[in-house]
Coordinates of N, CA and C in Angstrom, one line a residue:
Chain M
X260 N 0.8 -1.2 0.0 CA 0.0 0.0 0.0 C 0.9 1.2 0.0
X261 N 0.4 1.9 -1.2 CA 1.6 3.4 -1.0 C 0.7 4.3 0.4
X262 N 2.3 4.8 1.1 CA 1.7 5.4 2.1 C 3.1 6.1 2.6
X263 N 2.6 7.3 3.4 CA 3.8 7.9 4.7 C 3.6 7.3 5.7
X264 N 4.6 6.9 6.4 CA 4.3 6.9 7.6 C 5.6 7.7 8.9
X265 N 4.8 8.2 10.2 CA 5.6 8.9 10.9 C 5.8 8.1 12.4
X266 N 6.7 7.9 13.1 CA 6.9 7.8 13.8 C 7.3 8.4 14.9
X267 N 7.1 8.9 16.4 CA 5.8 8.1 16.7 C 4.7 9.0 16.3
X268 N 3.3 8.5 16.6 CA 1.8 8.9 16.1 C 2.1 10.3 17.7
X269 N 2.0 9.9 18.9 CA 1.8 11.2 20.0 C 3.3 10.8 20.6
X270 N 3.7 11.8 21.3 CA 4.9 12.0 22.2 C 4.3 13.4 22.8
X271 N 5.0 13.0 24.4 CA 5.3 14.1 25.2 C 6.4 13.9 25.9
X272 N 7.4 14.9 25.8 CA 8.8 15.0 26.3 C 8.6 16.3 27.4
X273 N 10.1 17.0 27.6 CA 10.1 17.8 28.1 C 11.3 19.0 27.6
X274 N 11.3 19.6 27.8 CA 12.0 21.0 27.6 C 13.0 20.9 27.6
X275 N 13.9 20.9 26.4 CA 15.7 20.5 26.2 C 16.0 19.3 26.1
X276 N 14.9 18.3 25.6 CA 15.1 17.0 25.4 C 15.0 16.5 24.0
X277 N 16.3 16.0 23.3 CA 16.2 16.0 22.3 C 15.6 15.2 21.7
X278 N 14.8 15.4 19.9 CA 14.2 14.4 19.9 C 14.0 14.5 18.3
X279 N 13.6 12.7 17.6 CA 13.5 12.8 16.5 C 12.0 12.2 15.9
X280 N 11.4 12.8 15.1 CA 10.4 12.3 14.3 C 11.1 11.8 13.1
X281 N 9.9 10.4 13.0 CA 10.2 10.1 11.7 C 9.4 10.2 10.6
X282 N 10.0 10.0 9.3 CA 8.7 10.3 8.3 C 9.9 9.4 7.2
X283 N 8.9 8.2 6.6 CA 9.0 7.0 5.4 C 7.6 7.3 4.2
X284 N 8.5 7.1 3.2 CA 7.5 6.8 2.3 C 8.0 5.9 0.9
X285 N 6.8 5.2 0.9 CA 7.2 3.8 0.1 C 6.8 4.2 -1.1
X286 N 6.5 5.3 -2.0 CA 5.7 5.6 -3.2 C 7.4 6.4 -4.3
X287 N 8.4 6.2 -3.5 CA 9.5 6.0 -4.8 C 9.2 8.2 -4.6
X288 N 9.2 9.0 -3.8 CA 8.6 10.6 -4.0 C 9.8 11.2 -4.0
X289 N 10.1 11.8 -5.0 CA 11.1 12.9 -4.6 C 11.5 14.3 -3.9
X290 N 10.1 14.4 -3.6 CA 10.0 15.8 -3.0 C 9.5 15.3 -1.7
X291 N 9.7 15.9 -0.7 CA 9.0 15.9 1.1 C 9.2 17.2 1.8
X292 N 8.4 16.5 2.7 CA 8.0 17.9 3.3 C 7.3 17.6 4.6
X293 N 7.7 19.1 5.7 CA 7.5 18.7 7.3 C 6.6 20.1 7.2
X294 N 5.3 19.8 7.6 CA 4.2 20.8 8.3 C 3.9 21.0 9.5
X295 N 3.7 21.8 10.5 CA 3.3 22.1 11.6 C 1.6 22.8 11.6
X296 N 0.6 22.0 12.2 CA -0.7 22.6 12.0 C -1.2 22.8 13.8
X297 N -1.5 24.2 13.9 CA -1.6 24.9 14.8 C -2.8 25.8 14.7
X298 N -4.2 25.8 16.0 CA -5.5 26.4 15.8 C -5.5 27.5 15.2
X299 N -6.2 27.9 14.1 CA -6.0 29.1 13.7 C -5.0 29.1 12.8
X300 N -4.4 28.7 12.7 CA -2.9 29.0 11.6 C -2.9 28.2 10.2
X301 N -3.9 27.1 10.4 CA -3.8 26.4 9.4 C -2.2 25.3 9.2
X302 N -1.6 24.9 8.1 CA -0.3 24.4 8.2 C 0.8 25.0 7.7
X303 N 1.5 25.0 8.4 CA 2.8 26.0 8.0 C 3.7 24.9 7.7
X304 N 4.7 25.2 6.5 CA 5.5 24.6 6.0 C 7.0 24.8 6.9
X305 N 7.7 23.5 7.3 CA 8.7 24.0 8.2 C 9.7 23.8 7.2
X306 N 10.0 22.6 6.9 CA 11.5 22.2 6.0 C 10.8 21.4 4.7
X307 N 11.5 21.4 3.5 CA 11.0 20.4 2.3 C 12.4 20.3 2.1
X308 N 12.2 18.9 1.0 CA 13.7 18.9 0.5 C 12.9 18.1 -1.1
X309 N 13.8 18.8 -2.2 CA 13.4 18.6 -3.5 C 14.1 17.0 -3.8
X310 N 15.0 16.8 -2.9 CA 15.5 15.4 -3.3 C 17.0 15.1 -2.7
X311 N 17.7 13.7 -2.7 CA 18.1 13.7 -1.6 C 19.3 14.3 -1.4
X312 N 19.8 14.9 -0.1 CA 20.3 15.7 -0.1 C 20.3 17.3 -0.1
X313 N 19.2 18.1 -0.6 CA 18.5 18.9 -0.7 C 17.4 19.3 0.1
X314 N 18.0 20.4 0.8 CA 16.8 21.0 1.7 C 16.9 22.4 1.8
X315 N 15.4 22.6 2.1 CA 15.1 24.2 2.1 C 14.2 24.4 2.7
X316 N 14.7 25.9 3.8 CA 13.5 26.2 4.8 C 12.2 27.0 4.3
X317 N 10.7 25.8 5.5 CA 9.4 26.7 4.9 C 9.3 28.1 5.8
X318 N 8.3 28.2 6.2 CA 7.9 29.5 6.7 C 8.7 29.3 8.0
X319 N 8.8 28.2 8.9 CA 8.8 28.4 10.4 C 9.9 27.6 10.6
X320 N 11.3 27.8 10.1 CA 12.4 27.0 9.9 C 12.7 27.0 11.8
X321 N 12.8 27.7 12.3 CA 13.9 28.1 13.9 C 13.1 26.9 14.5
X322 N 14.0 26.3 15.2 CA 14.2 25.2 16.5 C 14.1 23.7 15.7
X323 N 13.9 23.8 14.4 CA 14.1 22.3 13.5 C 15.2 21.9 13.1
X324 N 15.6 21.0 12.5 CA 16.5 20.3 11.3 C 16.1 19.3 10.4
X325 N 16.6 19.5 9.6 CA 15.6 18.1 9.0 C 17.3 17.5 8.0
X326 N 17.1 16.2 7.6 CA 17.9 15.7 7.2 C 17.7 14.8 6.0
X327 N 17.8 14.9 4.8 CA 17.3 13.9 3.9 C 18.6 12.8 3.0
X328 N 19.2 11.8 3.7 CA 20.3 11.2 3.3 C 19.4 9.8 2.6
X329 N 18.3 9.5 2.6 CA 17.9 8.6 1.6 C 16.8 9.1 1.0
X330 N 16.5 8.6 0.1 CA 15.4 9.0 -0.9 C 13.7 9.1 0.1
X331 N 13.7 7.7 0.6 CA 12.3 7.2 1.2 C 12.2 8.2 2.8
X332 N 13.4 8.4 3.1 CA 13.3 8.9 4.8 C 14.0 10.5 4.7
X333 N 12.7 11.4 5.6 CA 12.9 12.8 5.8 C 13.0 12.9 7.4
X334 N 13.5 12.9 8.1 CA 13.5 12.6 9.7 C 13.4 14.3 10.3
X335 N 12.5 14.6 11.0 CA 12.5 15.6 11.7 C 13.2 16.2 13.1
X336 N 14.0 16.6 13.2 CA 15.0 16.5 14.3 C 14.6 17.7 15.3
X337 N 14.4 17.8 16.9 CA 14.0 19.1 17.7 C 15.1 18.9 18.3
X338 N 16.1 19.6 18.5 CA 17.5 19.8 19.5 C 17.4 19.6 20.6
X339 N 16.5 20.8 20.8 CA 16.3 21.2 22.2 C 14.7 22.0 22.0
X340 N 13.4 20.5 22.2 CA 12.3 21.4 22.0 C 12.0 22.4 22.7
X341 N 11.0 23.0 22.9 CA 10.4 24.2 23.8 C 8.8 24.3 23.3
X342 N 8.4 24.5 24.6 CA 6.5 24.4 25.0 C 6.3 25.3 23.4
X343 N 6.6 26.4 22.9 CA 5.9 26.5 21.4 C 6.5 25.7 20.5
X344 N 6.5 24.6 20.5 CA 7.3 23.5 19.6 C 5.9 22.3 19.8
X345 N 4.7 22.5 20.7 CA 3.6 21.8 21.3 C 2.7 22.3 19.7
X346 N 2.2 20.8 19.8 CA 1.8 21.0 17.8 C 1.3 19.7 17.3
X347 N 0.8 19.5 16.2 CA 0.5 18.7 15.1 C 1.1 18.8 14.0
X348 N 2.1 17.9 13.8 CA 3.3 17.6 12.6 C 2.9 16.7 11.6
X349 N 3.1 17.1 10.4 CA 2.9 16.1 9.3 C 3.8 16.3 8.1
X350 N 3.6 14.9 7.9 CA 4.8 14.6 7.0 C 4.1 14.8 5.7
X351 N 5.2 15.1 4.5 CA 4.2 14.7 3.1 C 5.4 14.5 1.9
X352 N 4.8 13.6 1.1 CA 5.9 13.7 0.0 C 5.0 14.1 -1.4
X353 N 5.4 14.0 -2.5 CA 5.2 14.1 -3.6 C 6.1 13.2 -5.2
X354 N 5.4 13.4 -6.3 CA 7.0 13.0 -7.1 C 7.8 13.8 -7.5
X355 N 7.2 15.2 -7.2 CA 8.5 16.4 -7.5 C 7.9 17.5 -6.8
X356 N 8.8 18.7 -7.4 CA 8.5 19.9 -6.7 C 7.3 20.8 -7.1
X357 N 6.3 19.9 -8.2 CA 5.7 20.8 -8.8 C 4.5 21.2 -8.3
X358 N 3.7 22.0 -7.9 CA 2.6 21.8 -7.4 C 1.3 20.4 -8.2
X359 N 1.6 20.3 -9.5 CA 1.0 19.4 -9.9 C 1.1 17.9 -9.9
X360 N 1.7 17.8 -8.9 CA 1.7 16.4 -8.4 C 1.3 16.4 -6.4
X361 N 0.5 15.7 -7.0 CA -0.3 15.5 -5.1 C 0.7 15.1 -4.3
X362 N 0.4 16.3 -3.3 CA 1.3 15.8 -2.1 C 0.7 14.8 -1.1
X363 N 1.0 13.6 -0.7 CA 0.6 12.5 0.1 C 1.0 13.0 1.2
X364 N 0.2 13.3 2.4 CA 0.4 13.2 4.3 C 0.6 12.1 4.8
X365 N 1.5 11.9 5.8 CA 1.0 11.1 6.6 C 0.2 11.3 7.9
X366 N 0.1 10.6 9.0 CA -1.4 10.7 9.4 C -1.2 11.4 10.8
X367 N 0.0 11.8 11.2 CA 0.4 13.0 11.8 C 1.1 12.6 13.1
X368 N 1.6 13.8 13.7 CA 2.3 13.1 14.8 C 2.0 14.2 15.8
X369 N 1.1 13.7 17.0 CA 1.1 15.2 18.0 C 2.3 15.1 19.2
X370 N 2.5 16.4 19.2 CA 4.1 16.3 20.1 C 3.4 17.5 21.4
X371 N 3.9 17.4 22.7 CA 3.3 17.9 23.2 C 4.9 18.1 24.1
X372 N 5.5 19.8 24.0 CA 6.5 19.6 25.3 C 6.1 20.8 26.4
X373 N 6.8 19.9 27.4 CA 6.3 20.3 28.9 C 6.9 21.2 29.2
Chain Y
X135 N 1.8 37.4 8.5 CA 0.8 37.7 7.2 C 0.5 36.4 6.9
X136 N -0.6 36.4 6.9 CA -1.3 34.8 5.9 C -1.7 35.4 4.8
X137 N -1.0 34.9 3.9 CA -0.8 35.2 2.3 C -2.0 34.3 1.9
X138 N -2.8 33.5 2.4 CA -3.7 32.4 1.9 C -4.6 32.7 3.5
X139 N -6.1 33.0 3.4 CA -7.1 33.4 4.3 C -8.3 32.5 4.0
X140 N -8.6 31.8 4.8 CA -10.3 31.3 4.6 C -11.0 31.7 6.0
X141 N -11.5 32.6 5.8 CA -12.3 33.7 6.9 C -13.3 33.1 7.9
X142 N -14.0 31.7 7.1 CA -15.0 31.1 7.7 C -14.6 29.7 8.6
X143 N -14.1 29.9 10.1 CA -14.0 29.0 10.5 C -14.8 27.8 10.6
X144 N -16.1 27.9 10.3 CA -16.4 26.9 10.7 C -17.7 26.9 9.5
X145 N -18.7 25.7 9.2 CA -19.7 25.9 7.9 C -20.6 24.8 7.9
X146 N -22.4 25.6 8.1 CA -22.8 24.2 8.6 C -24.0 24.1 7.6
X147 N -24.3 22.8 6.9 CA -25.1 22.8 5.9 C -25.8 21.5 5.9
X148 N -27.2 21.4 5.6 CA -28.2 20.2 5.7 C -27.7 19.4 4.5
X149 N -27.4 18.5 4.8 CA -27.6 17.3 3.8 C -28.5 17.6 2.4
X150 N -27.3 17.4 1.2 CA -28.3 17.5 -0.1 C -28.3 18.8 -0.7
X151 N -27.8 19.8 0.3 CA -27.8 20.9 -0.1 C -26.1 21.7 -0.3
X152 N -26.1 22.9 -1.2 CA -25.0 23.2 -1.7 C -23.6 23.9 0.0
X153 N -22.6 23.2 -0.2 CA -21.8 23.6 0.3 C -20.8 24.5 0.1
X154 N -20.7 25.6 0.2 CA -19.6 26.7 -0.2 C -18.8 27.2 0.8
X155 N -17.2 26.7 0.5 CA -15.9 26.9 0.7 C -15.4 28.8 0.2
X156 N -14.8 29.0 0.7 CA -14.2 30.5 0.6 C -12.8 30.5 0.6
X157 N -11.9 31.2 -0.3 CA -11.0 31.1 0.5 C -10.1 32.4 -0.5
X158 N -9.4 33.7 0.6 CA -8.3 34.6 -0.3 C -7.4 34.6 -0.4
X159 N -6.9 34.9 -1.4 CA -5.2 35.2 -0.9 C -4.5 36.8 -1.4
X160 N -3.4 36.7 -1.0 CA -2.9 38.2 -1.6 C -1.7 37.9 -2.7
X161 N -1.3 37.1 -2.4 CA 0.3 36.5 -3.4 C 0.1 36.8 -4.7
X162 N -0.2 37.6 -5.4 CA -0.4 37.9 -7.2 C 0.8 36.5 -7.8
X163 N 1.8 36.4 -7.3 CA 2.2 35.2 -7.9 C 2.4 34.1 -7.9
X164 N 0.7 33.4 -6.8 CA 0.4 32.1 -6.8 C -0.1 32.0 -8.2
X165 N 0.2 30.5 -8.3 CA -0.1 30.0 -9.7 C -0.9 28.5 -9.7
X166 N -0.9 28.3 -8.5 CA -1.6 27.2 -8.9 C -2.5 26.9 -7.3
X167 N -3.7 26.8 -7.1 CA -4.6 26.4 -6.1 C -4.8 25.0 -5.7
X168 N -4.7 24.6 -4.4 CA -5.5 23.2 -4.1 C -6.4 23.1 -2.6
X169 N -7.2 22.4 -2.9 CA -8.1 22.2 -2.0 C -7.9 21.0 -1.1
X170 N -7.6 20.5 0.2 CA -7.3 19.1 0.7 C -8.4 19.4 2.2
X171 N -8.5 17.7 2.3 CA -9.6 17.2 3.0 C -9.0 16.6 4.5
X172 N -9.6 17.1 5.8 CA -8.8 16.0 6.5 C -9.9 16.4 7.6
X173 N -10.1 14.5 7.7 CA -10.4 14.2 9.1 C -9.8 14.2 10.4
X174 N -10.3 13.9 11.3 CA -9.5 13.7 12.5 C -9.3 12.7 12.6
X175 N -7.4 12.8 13.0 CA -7.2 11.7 13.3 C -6.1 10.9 12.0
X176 N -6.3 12.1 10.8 CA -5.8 11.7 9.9 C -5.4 12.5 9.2
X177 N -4.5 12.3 8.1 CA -3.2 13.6 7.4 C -4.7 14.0 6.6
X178 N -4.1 15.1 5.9 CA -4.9 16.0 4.7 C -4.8 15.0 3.3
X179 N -6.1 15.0 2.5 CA -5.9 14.3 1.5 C -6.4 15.5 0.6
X180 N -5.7 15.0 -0.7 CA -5.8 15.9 -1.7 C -6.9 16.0 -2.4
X181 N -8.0 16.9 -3.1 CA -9.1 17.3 -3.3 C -9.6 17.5 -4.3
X182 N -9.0 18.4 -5.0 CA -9.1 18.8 -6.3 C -8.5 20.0 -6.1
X183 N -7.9 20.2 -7.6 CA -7.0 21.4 -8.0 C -7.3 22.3 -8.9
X184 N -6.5 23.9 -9.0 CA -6.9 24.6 -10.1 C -5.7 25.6 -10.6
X185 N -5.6 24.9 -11.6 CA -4.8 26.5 -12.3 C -4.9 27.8 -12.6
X186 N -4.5 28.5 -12.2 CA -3.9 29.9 -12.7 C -4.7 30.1 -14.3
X187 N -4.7 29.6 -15.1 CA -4.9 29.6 -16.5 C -6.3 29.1 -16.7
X188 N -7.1 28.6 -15.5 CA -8.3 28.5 -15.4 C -9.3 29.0 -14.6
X189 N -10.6 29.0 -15.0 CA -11.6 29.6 -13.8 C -12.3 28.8 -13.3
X190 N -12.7 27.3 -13.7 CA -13.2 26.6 -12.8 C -12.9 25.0 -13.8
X191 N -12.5 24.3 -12.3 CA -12.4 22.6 -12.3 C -13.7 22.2 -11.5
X192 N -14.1 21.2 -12.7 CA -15.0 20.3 -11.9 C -14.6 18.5 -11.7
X193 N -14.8 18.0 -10.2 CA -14.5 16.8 -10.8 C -15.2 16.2 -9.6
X194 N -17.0 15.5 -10.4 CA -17.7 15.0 -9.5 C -18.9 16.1 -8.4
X195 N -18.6 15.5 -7.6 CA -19.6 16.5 -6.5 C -19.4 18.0 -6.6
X196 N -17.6 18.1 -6.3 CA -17.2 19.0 -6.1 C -16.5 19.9 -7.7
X197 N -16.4 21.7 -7.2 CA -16.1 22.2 -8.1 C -15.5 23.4 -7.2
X198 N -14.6 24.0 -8.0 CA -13.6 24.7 -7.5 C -13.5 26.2 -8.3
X199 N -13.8 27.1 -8.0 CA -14.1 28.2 -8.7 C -12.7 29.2 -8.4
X200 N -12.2 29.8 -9.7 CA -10.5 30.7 -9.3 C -11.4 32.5 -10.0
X201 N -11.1 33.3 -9.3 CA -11.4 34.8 -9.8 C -10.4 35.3 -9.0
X202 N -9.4 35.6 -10.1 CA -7.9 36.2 -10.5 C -7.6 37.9 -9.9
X203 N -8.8 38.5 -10.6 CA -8.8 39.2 -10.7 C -9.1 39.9 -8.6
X204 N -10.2 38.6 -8.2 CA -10.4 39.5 -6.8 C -9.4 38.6 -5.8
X205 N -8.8 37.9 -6.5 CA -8.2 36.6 -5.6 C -8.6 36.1 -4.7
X206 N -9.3 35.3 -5.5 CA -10.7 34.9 -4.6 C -10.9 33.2 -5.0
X207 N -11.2 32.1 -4.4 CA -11.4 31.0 -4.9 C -12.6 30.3 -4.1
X208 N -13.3 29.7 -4.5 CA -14.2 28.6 -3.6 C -14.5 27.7 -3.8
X209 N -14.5 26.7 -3.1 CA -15.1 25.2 -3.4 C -16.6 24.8 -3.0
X210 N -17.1 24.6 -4.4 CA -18.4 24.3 -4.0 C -18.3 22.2 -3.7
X211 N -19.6 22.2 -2.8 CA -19.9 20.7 -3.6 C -21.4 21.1 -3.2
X212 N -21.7 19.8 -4.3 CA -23.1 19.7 -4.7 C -23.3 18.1 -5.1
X213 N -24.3 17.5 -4.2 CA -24.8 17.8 -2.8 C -24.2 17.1 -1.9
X214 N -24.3 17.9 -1.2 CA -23.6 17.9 0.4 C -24.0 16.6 1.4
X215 N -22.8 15.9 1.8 CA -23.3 14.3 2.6 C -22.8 14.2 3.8
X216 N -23.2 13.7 4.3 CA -22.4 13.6 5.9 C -21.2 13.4 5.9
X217 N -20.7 12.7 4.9 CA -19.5 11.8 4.7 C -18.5 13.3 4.3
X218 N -19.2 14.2 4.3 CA -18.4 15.6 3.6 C -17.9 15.8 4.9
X219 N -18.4 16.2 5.8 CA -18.1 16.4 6.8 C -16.6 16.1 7.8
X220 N -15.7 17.7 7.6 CA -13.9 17.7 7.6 C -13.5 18.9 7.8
X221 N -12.6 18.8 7.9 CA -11.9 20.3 8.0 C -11.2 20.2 6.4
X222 N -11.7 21.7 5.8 CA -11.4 22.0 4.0 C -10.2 22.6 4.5
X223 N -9.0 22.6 3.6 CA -8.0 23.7 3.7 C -7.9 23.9 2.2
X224 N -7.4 25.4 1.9 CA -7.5 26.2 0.7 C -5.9 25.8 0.5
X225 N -5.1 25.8 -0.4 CA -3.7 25.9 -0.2 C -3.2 26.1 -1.9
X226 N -2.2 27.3 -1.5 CA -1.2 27.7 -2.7 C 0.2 27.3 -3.1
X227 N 0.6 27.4 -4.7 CA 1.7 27.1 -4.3 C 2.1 28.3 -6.0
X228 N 3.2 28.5 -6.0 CA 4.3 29.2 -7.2 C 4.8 29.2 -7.6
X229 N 5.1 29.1 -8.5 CA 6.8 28.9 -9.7 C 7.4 30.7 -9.8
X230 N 9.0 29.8 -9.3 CA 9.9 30.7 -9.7 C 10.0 31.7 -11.9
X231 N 10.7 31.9 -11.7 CA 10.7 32.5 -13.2 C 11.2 31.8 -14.4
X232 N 12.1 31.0 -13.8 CA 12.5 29.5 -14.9 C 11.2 28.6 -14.4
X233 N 10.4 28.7 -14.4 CA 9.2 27.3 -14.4 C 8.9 26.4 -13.3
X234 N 10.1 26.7 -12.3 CA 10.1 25.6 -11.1 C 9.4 25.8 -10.1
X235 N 9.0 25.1 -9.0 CA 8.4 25.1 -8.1 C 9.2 25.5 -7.2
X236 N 8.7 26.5 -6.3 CA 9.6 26.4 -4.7 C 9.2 25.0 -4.2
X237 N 8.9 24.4 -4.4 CA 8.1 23.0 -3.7 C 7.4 23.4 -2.0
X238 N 6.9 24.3 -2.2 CA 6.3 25.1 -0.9 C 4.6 25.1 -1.2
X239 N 3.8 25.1 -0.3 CA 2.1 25.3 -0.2 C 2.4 25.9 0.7
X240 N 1.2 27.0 0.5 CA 0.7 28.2 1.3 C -0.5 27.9 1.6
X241 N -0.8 27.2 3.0 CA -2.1 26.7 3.9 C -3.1 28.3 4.3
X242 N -4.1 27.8 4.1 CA -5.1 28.8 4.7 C -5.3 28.0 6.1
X243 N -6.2 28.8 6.8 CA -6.2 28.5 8.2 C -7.3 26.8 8.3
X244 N -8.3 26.8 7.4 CA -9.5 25.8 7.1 C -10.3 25.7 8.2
X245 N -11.2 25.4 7.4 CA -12.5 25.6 7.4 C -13.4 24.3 7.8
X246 N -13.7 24.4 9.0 CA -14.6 23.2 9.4 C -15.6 22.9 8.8
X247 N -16.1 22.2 8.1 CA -17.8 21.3 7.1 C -18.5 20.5 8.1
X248 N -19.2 20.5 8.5 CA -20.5 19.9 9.1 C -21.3 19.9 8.5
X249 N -22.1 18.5 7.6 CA -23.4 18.4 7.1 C -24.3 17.5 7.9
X250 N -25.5 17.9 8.3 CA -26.6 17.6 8.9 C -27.2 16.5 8.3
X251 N -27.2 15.3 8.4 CA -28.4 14.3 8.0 C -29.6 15.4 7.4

């Protein structure tokens, strides 16, 4: 079944504890991409990368990293999270950068720090 | 700045009957619109789309209306089922001047659908 998937689905940590999300996808995508969806804000684009190796910051780059060393895995990295870092993260790929190729989500990951 | 606005938090409509989506932007050089669906509980799924170069996509229930001029877009569906019932997000994206994509979407805030039996 083509799909993203993130690991883990909820987490709650605490303040200065580092931590990684994951995000897989089995559909062969060259493009991905890390969203943060927050009341009112709709989803803000944090990091994409057009392919591997290649990354570029979205709207709300500060306190992320992201790293794309294989094609299939975009891993979301928090250093040192902080309570506005508390959120709904989604992962998404596509087969390129174009808008005309559907971006596929995965099914989200809520992060809650203390 | 939210470059991409859908004003109507929330949107509540009887079964059977037409559903209308809203949604603005200011970016004069968005070039391409999409509409995505998501439950709770679950990522956003993709909707239907519209280009820049058109004023309206239909595909099915739903229909997707672009006015350029007021930068303005909405998604209608017709008719309206429980099973509609999601949060709509409006979302943009742009090409650079050589043709390429930033590979970036610009989320509107979305818009809650509730249809009534």
């Amino acid at each position: 079944e083509a799909q993203v998937t993130q690991n883990p689905r909820y987490l709650i940590t605490v303040t200065g504890k580092k931590l990684t999300v994951t995000c897989s996808q089995n559909m062969n995508h060259e493009y991905m991409s890390w969203y943060r969806q927050d009341p009112g804000l709709g989803l803000r684009q944090i990091y994409y990368s057009m392919n591997v190796e290649v990354t570029d910051k979205g709207d709300v780059p500060e306190g992320y990293k992201v790293s794309r060393k294989e094609k299939r895995n975009f891993p979301l990295i928090l250093e040192s999270p902080s309570p506005n870092q508390t959120s709904l993260y989604f992962c998404a790929s596509s087969l390129g950068g174009s808008p005309y190729n559907e971006q596929f989500f995965g099914p989200g990951t809520r992060l809650t720090v203390l | 700045d939210q470059q991409v606005k859908q004003n109507s938090p929330s949107l509540s409509v009887q079964e059977g009957r037409i559903s209308i989506l809203n949604c603005d932007y200011t970016n004069s050089m968005f070039d391409y619109f999409l509409w995505y669906k998501k439950y709770p509980a679950e990522g956003p799924t993709f909707l239907i789309s519209i280009s820049s170069i058109k004023d309206k996509n239909e595909d099915g229930r739903f229909t997707v209306f672009l006015n350029k001029s007021a930068k303005h877009l909405s998604l209608h569906i017709v008719p309206s089922q429980p099973g509609d019932s999601a949060v709509y997000f409006c979302a943009a994206s742009e090409q650079d001047a050589g043709g390429t994509s930033y590979g970036k979407l610009t989320f509107g805030q979305g818009t809650i659908l509730t249809v009534h039996p």
